[in-house]
XYZ file of C-alpha atoms in Angstrom:
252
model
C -175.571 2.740 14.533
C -175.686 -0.666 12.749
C -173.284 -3.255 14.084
C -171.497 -5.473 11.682
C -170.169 -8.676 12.492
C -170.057 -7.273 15.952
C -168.044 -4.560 15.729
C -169.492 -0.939 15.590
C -167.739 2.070 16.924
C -169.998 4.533 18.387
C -167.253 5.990 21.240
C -165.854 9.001 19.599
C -162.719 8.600 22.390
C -162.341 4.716 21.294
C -161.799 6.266 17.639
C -158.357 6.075 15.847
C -156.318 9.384 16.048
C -153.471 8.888 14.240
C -153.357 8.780 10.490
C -151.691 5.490 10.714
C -153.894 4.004 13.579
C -156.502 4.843 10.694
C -155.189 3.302 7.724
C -154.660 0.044 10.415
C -158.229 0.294 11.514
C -159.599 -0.002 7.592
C -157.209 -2.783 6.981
C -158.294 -4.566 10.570
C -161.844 -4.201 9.338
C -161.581 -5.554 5.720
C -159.250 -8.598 7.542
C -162.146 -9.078 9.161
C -164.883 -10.163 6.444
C -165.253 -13.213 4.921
C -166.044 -11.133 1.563
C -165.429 -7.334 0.605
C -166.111 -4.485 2.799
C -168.078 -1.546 1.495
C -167.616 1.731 2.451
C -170.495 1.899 4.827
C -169.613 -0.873 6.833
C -165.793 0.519 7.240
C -168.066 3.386 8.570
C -169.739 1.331 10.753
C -166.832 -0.541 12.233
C -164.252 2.085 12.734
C -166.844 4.969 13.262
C -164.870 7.683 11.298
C -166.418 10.123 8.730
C -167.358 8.415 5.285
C -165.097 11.391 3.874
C -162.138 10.078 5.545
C -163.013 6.545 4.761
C -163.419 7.118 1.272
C -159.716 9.108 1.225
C -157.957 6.184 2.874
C -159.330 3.553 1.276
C -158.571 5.060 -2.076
C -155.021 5.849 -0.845
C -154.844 2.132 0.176
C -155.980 0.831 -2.931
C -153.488 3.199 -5.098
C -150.473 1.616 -2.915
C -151.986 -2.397 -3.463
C -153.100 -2.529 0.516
C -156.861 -2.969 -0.667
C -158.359 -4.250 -4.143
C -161.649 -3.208 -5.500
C -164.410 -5.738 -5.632
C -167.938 -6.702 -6.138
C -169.479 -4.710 -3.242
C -166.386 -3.097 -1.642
C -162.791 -3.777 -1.229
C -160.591 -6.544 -0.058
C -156.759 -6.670 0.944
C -154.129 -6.170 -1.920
C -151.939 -8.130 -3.291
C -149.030 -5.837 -1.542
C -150.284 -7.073 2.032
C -149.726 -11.110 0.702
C -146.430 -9.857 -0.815
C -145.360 -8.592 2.732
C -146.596 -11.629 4.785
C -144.791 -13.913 2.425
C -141.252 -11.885 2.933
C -142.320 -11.841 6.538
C -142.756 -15.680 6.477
C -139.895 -16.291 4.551
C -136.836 -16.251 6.815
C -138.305 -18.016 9.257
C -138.778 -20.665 6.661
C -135.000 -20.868 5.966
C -134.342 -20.994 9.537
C -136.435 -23.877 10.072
C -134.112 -26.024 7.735
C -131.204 -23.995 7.741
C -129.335 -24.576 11.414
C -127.314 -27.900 10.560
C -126.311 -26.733 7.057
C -125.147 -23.603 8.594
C -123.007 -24.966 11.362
C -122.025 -27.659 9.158
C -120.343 -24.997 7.121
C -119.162 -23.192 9.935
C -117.279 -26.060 11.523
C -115.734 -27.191 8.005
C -114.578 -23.659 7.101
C -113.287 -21.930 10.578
C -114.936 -18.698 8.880
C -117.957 -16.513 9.193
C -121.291 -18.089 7.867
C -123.404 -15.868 7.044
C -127.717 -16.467 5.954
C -129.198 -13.660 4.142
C -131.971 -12.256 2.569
C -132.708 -9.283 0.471
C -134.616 -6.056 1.175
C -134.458 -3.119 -0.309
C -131.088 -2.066 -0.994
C -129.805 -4.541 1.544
C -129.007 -7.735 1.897
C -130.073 -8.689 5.900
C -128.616 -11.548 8.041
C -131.017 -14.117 9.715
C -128.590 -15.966 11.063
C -125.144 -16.233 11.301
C -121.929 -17.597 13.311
C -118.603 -15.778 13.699
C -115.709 -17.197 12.455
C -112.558 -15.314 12.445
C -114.421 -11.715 11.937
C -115.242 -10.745 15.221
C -115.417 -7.112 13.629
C -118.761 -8.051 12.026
C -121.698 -8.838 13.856
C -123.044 -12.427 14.407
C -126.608 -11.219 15.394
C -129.829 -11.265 13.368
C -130.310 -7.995 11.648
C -127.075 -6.879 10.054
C -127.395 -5.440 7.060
C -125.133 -5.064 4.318
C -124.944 -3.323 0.532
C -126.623 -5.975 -1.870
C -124.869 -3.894 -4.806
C -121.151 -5.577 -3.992
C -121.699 -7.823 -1.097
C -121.453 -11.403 -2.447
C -124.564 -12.273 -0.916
C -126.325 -9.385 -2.858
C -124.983 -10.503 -5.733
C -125.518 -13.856 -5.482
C -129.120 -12.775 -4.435
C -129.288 -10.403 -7.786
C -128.071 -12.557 -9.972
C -130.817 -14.493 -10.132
C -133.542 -12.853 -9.182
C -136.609 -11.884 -11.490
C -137.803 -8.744 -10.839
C -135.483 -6.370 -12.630
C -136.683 -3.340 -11.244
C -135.134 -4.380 -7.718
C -131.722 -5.047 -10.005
C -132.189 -1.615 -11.165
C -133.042 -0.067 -7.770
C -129.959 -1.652 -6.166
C -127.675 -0.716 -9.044
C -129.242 2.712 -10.011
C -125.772 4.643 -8.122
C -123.636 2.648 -11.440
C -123.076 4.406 -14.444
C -121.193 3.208 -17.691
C -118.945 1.259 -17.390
C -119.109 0.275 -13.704
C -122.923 -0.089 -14.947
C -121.375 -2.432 -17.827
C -119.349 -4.440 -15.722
C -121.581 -4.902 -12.812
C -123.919 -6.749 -15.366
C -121.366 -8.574 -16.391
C -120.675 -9.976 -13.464
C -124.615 -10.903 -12.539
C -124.030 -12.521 -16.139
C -120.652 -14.779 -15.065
C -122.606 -15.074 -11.366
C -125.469 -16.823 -13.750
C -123.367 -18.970 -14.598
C -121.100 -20.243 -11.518
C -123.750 -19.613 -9.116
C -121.073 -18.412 -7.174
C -120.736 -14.323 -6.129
C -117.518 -13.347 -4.531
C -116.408 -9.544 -2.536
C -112.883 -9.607 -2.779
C -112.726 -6.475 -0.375
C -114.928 -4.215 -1.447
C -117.814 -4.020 1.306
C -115.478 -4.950 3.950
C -111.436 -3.849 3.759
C -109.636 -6.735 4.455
C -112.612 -8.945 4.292
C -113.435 -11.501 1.246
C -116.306 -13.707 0.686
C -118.070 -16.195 -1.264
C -122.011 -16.546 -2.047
C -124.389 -18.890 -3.339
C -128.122 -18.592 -3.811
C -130.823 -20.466 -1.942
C -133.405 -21.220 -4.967
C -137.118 -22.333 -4.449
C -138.499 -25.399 -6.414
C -140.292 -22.764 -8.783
C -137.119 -20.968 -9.766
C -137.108 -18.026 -7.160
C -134.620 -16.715 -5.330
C -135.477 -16.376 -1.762
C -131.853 -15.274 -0.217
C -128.211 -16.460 0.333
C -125.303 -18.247 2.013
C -122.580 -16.766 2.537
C -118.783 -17.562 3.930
C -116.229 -14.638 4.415
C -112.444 -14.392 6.520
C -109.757 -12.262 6.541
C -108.851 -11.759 2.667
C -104.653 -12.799 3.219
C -105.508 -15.811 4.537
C -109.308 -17.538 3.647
C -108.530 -19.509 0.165
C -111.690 -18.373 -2.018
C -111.104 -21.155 -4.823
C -111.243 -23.844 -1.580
C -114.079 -22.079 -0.115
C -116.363 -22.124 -2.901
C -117.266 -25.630 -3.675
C -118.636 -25.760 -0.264
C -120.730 -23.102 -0.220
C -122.278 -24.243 -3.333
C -123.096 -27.420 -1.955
C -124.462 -25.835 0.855
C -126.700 -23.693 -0.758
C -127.982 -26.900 -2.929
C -128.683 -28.858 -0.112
C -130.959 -26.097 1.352
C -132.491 -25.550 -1.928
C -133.026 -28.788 -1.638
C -134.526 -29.101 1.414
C -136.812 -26.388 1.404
C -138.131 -27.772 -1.812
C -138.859 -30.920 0.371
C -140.107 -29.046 2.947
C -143.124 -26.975 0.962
């Protein structure tokens, strides 16, 4: 069998087994190229049947994991979209820390950094405050639909049919009013949970924005709802969700 670039697979044992160790071994292959693969070099390289080939790539390029192109096929747009989400926290991270404590140490409360996915809104960072019933670790994830930081997050971002994902459970006039509130959000830039994701808990949102407009997540403060002052709170999450704007935009 042919070798391209290097890599043929003639070891029937050394094949992939698992439908999903296939569909990794196409996209590992067309990664690979400088150009577009064709079909008889993703043969070649990951030495299954052309009959298989042919049924994953088309599956691939159905879901945006491979394009069609002059000669073969070449990684979708949905594989950049991915990497770029992937990338993205660590982004805010890298300019985030000081703002974050900063907050922290002027508030007393929990400081929460978030980004969206799916119907969550996940923390990348966060410190405790006076919550020790929520978690301070990486990975918590809470309902974008009346979280502050989902709203906050929602409020502004541009793809409506993740607004209408998130918000698909509302109907009439919670529907109604839930837009209203992305609509007063709009214009604050503030989102606030007065108890509703959290008993007892309140908190306060802003949006981190990109230099081209895009929303890529939020920061959030929250305490125990008799006590943490929203109306004090707010101004300073704002501000620190416009100096990290800020500084990202500096930073790309």
């Amino acid at each position: 069998m042919a070798s391209i670039d290097g890599h043929t697979n003639t070891d029937p044992l050394a094949r992939p087994a698992t439908v999903l160790h296939r569909f990794i071994a196409i996209l590992d292959a067309v990664k690979g190229a400088e150009g577009a693969r064709s079909i008889a070099e993703l043969v070649a390289i990951t030495g299954m049947p052309k009959s298989t080939v042919f049924r994953l790539v088309s599956e691939l390029v159905e879901q945006r994991y491979l394009a069609r192109a002059d000669g073969g096929v070449t990684l979708g747009l949905r594989l950049f979209e991915l990497g770029a989400r992937a990338v993205l926290p660590r982004r805010i991270l890298s300019v985030a820390a000081p703002t974050v404590r900063g907050l922290s140490e002027r508030t007393g409360e929990r400081v929460g950094l978030w980004v969206q996915q799916g119907l969550d809104m996940v923390s990348i960072a966060a410190v405790q405050g006076r919550l020790p019933m929520l978690s301070a670790h990486a990975g918590m994830r809470s309902p974008a639909l009346t979280t502050a930081s989902g709203k906050a997050f929602l409020a502004f971002c541009a793809d409506q049919s993740v607004v209408d994902r998130v918000s698909a459970s509302l109907v009439d006039e919670d529907a109604e009013r839930f837009r209203d509130e992305l609509v007063d959000v709009r214009t604050s830039v503030l989102a606030t949970d007065l108890g509703l994701s959290y008993r007892g808990v309140v908190a306060v949102a802003s949006p981190i924005i990109a230099p081209d407009r895009t929303v890529l997540g939020a920061i959030s403060v929250a305490g125990p709802r008799d006590s943490m002052r929203v109306d004090n709170i707010a101004p300073l999450v704002r501000a620190a969700s416009l100096s990290l704007s800020r500084q990202l935009a500096a930073t790309a």
